[in-house]
Short mmCIF file of C-alpha atoms in Angstrom, two decimals:
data_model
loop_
_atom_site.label_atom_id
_atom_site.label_comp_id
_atom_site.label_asym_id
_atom_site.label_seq_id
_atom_site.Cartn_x
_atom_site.Cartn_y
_atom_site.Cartn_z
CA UNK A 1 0.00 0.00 0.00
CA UNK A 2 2.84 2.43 1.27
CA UNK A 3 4.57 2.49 -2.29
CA UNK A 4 1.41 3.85 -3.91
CA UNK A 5 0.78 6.54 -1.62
CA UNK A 6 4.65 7.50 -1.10
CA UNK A 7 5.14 7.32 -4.43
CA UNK A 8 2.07 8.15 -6.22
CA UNK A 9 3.08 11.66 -8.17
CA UNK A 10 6.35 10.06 -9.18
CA UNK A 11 4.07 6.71 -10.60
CA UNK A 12 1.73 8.73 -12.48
CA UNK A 13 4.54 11.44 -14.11
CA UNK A 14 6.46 8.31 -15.24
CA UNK A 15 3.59 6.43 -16.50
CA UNK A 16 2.43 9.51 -18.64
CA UNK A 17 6.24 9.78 -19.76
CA UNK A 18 6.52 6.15 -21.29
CA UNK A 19 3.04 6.32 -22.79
CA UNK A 20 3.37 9.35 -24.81
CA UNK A 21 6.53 7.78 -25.70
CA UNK A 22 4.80 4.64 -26.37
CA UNK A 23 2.11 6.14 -28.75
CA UNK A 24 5.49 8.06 -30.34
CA UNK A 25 6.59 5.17 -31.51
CA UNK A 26 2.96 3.97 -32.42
CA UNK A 27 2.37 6.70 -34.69
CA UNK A 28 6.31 6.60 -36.29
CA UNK A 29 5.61 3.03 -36.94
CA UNK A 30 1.88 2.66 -36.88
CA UNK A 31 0.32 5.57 -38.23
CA UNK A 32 3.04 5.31 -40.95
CA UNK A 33 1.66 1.89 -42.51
CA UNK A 34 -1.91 3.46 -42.50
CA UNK A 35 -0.62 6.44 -44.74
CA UNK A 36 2.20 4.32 -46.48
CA UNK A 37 -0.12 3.23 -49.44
CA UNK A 38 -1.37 6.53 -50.27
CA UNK A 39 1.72 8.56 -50.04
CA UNK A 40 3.43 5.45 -51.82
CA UNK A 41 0.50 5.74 -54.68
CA UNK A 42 1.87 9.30 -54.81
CA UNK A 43 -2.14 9.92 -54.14
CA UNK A 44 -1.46 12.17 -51.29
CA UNK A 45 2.10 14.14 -50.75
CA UNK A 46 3.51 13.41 -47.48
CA UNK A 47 1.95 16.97 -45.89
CA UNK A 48 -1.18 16.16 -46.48
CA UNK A 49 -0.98 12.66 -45.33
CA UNK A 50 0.27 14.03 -41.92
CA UNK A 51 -2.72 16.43 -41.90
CA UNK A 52 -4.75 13.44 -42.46
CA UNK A 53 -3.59 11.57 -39.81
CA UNK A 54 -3.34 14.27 -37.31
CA UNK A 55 -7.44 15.01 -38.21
CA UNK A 56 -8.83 11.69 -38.05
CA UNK A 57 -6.24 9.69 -35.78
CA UNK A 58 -7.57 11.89 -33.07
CA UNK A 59 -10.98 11.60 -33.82
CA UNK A 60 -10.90 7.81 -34.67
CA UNK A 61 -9.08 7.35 -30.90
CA UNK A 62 -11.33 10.21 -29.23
CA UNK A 63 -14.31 9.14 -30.29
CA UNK A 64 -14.08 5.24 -31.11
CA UNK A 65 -11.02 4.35 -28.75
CA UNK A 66 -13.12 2.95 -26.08
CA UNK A 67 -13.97 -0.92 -26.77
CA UNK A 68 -10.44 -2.45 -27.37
CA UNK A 69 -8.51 0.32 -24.35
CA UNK A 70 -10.89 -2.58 -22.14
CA UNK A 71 -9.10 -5.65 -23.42
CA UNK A 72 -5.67 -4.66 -23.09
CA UNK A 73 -6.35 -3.47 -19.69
CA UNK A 74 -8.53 -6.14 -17.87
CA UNK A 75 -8.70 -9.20 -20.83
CA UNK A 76 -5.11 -10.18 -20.32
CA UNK A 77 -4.06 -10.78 -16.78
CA UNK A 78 -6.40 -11.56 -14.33
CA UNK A 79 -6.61 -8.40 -11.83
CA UNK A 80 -8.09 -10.54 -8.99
CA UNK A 81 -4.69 -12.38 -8.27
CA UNK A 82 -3.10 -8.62 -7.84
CA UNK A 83 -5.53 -7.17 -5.19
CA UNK A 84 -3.19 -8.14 -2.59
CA UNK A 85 -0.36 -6.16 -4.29
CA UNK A 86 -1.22 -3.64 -6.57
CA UNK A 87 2.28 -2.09 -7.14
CA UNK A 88 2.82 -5.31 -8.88
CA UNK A 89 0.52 -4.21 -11.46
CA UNK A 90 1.61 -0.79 -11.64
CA UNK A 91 5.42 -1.96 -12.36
CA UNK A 92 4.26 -4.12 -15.02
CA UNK A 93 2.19 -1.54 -16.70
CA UNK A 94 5.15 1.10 -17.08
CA UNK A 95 7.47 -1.43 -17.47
CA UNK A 96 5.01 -2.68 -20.55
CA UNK A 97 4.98 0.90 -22.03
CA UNK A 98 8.30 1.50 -21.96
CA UNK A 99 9.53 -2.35 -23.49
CA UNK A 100 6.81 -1.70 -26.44
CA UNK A 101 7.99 1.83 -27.04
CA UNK A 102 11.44 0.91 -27.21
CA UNK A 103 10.98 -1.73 -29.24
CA UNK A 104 9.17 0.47 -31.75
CA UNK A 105 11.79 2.49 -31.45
CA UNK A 106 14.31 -0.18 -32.70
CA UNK A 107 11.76 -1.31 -35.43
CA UNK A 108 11.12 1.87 -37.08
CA UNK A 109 14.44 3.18 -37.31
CA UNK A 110 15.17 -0.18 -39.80
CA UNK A 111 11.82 0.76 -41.22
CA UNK A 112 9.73 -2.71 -40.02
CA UNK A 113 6.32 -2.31 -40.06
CA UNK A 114 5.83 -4.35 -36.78
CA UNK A 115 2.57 -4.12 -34.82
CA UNK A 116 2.22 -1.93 -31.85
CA UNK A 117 -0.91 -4.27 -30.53
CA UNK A 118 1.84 -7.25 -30.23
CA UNK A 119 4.75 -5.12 -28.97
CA UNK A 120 2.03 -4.34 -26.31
CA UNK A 121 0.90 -7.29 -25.35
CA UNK A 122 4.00 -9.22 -25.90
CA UNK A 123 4.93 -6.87 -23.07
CA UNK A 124 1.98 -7.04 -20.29
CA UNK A 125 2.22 -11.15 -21.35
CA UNK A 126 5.71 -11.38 -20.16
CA UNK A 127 5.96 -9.25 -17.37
CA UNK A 128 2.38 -11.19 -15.82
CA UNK A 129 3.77 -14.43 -16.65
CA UNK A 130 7.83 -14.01 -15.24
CA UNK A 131 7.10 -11.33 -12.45
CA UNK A 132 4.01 -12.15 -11.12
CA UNK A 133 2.66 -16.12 -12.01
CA UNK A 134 1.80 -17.52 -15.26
CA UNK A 135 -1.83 -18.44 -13.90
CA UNK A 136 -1.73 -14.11 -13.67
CA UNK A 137 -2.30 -14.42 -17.99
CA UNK A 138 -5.31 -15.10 -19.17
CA UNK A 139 -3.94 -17.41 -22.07
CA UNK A 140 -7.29 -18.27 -23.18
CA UNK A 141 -7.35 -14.55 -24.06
CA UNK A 142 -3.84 -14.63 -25.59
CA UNK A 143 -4.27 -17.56 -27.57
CA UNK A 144 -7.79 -15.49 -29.33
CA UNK A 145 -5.40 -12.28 -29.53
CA UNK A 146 -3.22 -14.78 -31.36
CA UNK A 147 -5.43 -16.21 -33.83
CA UNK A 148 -7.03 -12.77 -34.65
CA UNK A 149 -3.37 -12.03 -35.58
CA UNK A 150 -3.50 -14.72 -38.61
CA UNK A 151 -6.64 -14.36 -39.09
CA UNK A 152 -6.36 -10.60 -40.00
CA UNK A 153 -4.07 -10.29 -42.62
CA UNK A 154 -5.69 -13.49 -44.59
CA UNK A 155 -8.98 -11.67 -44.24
CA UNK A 156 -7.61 -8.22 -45.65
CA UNK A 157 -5.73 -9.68 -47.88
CA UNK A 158 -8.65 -12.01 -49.41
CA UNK A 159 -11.14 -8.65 -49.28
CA UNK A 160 -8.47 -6.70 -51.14
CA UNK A 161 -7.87 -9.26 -53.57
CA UNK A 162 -11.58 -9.45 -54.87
CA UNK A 163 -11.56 -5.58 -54.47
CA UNK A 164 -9.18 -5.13 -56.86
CA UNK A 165 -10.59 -7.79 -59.46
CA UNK A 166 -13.41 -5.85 -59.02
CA UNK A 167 -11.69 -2.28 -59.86
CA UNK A 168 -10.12 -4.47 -62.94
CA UNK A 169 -13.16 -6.00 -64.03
CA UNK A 170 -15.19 -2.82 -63.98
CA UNK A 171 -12.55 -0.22 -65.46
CA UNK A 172 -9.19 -1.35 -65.68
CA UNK A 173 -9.68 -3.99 -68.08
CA UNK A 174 -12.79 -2.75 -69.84
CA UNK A 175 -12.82 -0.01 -73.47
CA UNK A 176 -13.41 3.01 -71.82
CA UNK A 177 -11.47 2.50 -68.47
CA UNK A 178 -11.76 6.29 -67.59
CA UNK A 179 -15.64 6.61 -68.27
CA UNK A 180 -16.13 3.74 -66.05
CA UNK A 181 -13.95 4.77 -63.85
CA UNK A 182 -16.26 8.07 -63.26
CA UNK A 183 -18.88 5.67 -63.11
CA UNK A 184 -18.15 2.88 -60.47
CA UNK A 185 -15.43 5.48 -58.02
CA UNK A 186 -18.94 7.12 -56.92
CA UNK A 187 -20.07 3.67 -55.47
CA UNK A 188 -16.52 2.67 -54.00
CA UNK A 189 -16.56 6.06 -52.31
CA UNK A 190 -20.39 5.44 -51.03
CA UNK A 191 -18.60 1.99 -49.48
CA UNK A 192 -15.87 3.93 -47.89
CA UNK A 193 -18.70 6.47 -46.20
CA UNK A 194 -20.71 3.80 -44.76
CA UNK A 195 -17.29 1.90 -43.32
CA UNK A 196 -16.04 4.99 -41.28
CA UNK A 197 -19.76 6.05 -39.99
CA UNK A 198 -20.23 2.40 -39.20
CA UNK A 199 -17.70 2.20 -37.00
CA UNK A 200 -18.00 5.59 -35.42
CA UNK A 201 -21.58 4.92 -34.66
CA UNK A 202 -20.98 1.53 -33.79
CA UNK A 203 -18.29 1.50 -31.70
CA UNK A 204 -16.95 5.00 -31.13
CA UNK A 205 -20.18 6.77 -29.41
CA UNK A 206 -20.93 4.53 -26.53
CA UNK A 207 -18.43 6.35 -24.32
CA UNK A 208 -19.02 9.61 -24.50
CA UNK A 209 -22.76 8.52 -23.71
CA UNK A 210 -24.59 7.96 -27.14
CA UNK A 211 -26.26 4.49 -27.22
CA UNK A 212 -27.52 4.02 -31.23
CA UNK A 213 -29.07 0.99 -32.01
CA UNK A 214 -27.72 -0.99 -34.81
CA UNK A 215 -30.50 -0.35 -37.21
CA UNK A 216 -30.42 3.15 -36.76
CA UNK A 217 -26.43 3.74 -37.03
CA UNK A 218 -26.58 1.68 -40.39
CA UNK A 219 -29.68 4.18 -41.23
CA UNK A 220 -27.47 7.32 -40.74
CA UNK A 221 -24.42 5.45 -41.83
CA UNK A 222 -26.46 5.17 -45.48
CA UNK A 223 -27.19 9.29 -44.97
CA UNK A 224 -23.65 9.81 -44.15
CA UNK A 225 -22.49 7.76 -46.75
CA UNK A 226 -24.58 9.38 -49.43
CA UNK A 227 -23.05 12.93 -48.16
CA UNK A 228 -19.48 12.09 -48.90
CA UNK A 229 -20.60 10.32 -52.40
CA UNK A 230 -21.66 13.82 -53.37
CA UNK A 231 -19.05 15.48 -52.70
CA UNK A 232 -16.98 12.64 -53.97
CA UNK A 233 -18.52 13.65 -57.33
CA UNK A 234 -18.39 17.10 -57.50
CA UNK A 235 -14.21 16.87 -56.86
CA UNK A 236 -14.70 14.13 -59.65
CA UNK A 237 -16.29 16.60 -61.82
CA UNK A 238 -13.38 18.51 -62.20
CA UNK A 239 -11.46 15.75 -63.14
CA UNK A 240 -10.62 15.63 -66.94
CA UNK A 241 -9.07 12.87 -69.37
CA UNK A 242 -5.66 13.96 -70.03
CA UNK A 243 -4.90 12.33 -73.35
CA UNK A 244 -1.66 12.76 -73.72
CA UNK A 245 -0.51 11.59 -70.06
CA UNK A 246 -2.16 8.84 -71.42
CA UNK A 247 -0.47 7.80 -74.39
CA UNK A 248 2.98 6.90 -71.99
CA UNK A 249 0.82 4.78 -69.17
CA UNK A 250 -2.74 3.77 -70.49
CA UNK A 251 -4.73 4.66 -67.40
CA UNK A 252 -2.78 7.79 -66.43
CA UNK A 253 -6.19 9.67 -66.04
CA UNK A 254 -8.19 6.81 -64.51
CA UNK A 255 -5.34 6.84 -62.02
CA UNK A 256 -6.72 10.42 -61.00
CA UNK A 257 -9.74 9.76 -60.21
CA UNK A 258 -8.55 6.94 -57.84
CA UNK A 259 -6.44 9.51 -56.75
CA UNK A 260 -9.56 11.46 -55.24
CA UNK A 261 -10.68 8.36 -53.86
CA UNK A 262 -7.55 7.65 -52.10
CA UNK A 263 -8.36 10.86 -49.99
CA UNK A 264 -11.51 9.20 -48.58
CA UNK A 265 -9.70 5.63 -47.87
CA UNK A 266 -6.98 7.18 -46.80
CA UNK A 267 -9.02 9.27 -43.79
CA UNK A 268 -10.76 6.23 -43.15
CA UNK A 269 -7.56 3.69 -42.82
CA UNK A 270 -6.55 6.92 -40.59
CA UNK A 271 -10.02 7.18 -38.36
CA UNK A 272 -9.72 3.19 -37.94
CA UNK A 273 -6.09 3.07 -36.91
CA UNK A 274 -7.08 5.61 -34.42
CA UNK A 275 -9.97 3.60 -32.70
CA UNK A 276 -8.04 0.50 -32.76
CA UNK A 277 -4.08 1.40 -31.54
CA UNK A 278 -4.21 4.40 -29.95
CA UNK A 279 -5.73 2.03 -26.92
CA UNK A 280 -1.73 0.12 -27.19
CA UNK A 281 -0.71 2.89 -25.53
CA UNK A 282 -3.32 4.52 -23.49
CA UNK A 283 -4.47 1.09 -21.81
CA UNK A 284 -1.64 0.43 -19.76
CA UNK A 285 -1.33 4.11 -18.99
CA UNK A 286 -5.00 4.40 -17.97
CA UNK A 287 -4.86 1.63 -15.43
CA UNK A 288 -1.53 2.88 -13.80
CA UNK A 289 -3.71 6.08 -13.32
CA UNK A 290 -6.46 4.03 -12.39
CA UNK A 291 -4.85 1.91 -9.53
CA UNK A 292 -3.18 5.24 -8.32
CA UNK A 293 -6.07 7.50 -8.22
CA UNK A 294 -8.45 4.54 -6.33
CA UNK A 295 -5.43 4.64 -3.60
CA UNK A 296 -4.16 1.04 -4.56
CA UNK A 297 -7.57 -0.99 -5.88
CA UNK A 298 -6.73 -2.72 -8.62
CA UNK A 299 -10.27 -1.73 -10.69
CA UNK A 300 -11.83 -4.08 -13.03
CA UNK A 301 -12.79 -1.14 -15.11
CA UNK A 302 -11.03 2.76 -14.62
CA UNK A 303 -13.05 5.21 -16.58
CA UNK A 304 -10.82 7.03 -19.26
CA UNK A 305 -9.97 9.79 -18.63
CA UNK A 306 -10.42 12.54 -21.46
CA UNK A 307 -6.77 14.09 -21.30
CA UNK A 308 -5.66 10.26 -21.17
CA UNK A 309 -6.47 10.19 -24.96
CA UNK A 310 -5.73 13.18 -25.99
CA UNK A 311 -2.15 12.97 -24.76
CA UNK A 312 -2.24 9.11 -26.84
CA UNK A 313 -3.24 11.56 -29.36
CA UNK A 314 -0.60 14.18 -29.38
CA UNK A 315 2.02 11.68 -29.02
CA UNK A 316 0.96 9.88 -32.23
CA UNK A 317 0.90 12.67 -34.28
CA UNK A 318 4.52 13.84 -32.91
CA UNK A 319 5.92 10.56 -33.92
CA UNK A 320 4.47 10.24 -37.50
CA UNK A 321 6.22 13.78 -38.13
CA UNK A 322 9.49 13.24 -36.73
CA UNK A 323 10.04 9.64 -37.78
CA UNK A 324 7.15 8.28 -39.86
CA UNK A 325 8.67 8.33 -43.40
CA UNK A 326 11.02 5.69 -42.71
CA UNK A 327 7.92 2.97 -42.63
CA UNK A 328 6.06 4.85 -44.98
CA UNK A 329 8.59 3.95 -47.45
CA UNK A 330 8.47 0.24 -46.72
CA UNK A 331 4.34 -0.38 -47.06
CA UNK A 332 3.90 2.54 -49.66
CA UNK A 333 6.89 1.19 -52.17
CA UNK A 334 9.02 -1.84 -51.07
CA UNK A 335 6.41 -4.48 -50.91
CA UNK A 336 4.74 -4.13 -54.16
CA UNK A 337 4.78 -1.06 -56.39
CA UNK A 338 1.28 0.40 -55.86
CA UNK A 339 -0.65 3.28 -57.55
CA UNK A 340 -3.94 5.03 -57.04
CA UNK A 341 -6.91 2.29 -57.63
CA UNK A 342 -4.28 -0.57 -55.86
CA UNK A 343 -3.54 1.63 -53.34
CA UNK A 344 -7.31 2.08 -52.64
CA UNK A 345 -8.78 -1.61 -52.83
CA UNK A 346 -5.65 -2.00 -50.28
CA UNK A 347 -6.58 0.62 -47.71
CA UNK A 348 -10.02 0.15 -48.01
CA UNK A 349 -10.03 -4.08 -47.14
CA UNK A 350 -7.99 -3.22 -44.30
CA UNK A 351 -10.32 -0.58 -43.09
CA UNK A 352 -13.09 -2.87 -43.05
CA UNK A 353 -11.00 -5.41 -41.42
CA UNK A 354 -10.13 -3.45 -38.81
CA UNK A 355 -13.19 -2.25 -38.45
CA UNK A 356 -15.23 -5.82 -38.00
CA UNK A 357 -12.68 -6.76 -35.66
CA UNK A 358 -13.17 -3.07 -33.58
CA UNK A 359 -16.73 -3.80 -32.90
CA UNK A 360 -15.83 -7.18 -31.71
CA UNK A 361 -13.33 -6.09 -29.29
CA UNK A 362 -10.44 -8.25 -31.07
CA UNK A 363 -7.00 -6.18 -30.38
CA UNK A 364 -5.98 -7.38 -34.08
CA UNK A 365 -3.03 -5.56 -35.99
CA UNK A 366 -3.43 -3.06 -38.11
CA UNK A 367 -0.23 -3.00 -38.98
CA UNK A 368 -0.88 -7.02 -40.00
CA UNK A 369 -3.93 -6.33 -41.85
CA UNK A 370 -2.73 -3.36 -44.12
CA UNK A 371 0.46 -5.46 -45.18
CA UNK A 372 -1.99 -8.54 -45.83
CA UNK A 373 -3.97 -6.26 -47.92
CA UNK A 374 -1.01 -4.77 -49.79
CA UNK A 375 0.16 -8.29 -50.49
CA UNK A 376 -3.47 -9.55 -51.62
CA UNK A 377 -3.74 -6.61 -54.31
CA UNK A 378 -0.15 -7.27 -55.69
CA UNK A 379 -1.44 -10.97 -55.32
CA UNK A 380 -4.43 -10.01 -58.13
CA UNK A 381 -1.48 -9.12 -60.05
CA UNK A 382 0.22 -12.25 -59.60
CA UNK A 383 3.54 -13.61 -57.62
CA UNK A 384 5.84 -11.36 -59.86
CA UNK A 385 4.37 -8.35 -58.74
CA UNK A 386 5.59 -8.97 -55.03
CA UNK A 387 9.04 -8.25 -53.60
CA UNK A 388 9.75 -11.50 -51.39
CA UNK A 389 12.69 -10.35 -49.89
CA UNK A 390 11.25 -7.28 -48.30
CA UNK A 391 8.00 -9.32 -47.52
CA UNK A 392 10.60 -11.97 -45.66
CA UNK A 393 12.18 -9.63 -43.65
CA UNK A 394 8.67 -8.18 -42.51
CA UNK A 395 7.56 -11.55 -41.27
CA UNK A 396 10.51 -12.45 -39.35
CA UNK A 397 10.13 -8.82 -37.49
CA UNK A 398 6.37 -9.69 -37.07
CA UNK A 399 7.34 -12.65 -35.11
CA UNK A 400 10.14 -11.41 -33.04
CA UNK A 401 8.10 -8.69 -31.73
CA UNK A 402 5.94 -10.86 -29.30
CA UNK A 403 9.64 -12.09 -27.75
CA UNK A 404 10.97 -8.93 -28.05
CA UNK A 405 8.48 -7.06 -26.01
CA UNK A 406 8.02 -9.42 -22.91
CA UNK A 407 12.05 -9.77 -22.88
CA UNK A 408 12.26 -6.08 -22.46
CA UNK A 409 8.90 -5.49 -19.96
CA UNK A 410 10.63 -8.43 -17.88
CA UNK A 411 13.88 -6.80 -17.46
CA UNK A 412 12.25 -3.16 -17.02
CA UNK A 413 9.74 -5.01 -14.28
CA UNK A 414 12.34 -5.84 -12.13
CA UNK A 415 14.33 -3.29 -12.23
CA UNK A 416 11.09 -0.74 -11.34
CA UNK A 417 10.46 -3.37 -8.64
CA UNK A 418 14.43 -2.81 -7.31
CA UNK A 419 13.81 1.00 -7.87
CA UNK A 420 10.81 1.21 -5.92
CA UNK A 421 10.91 -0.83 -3.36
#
């Protein structure tokens, strides 16, 4: 008990420390793969994709950042075996922010798209299981985070795959590619609508008190929808067919109007990486506070705290500036050359992913499902179309992350314990 109320200022200044540096190196690494394909389609320059992210990374986490924050926290260890001592849990928690946000530290400067979700709960898994008991991890839990994690990318990569067919069958492949193209982008755009409002109705409103029934969010969602469809087509409008860009590559002008498109996905990709990551890196954070705050009860649930998000928020967007065009360049050109309409069936089957699995509370990767949905549209293009090596070296970072991050919260856990006790 006496460590929490001796120490309690100390706790809480350190814990807000390691998370904004934790959801640094989420939005260097993160925020980086959600932006990668359209700044890699050349659809966006890299400006605007940072004014992007900073818009709708804060809204996706402020407004739908509530329903995964509650896994990380209270799905993964078992908060009943550390009533007795809950300095135990705070140690774990900073020592869990500080492993992941090293980690991404290390990953982003060699420009590996790794996944913040794992680094994070690589982390709070090894620190539970060394430093307290392994019966302290739910692995039940783990094992679903686990599965989610394969699951994801196949998903993503399978919608992405028909997405693109779809975008060839319809325009690429057809007589008059750009007429079509002005003629099916309405309806993809319509799709992207309904995605984002889905989710924000869905999942995003319950905290700050709006209950919508499912009916009536899909209701708006088709109103919403039907809004950014319109003014899809008026920036359309101004789009004209540029002959002579066309004579050197055949859909030069068709590539444009995916390019307007690729705004929409790419705000969407940027609203869903919000609601789904920024928890990484506030969970942890909000249950330190939480623990503290109650005077040492180790809560099942800790309300969030509004300034807990937004300073996930600002720590996001300071990372994506500073360091985020080293995995840009990785997703948006070394996996498999992508322009406009690739770069939007890719975005878009990842947003959808990530947005299924949001509602459903699954901590999945979005780092996982973008690359999955990147390699599904070069896929459509066949096996050629893919750079293997780079695709290698991503896996083998994807699966050193989990040991990676509970290596590092392990040795951080006991040296917070030595320092604090």
């Amino acid at each position: 008990m006496s460590i929490i109320a001796q120490y309690g200022d100390i706790i809480v200044i350190l814990a807000c420390v390691f998370g904004f540096f934790m959801a640094w190196g989420v939005g260097a690494n993160d925020v980086a793969n959600a932006m990668g394909t359209s700044v890699g389609s050349k659809a966006l320059t890299m400006k605007q994709a940072i004014m992007i992210a900073i818009l709708f990374e804060f809204a996706g986490a402020y407004l739908a950042g509530g329903a995964v924050t509650a896994t990380i926290r209270k799905g993964i260890i078992d908060p009943g075996i550390l009533s007795g001592n809950p300095e135990l849990l705070v140690f774990g928690m900073l020592s869990a922010l500080l492993a992941a946000g090293l980690w991404l530290l290390i990953a982003t400067h060699y420009g590996w798209p790794v996944s913040t979700t794992h680094s994070i709960v690589g982390a709070i898994v090894g620190f539970a299981a060394v430093g307290i008991s392994v019966d302290a991890v739910h692995w039940d839990k783990v094992s679903k985070i686990v599965a989610s994690w394969v699951v994801s990318p196949v998903t993503a990569g399978i919608i992405a795959f028909f997405l693109f067919r779809s975008v060839q069958k319809l325009i690429l492949d057809t007589d008059k590619p750009f007429e079509n193209s002005k003629k099916y982008v309405p309806v993809y755009i319509f799709l992207v609508g309904f995605i984002i409002s889905m989710v924000t109705f869905t999942k995003g409103l319950k905290h700050i008190g709006l209950d919508i029934s499912f009916a009536n969010s899909a209701f708006i969602s088709i109103g919403v929808a039907a809004i950014t469809m319109f003014i899809g087509i008026m920036m359309l409008k101004k789009i004209k067919a540029d002959p002579t860009a066309d004579k050197d590559y055949h859909f030069a002008s068709v590539e444009k109007v995916f390019g307007v498109l690729m705004m929409f996905t790419a705000c969407a990709m940027a609203f869903a990486h919000g609601s789904n990551d920024v928890a990484n890196a506030v969970g942890p954070l909000a249950a330190v506070v939480g623990v503290i705050s109650s005077g040492g009860e180790v809560a099942q649930k800790t309300a969030m705290p509004a300034w807990i998000l937004l300073l996930g928020g600002a720590g996001i967007v300071a990372g994506l500036i500073m360091y985020g065009h080293k995995v840009i360049a990785t997703v948006g050109n070394n996996i498999t050359e992508l322009t406009p309409s690739r770069g939007f069936a890719a975005t878009l089957a990842a947003a959808t992913t990530v947005v299924v699995a949001s509602g459903t509370g699954l901590p999945i990767s979005t780092t996982h499902t973008l690359v999955g949905a990147v390699l599904g549209v070069g896929l459509a293009r066949g096996l050629a179309a893919l750079n293997l090596r780079v695709v290698g070296t991503i896996f083998v970072s994807w699966v050193v992350t989990l040991p990676a991050g509970a290596l590092l919260a392990i040795m951080f856990f006991f040296m917070f314990k030595g320092m604090f006790t």
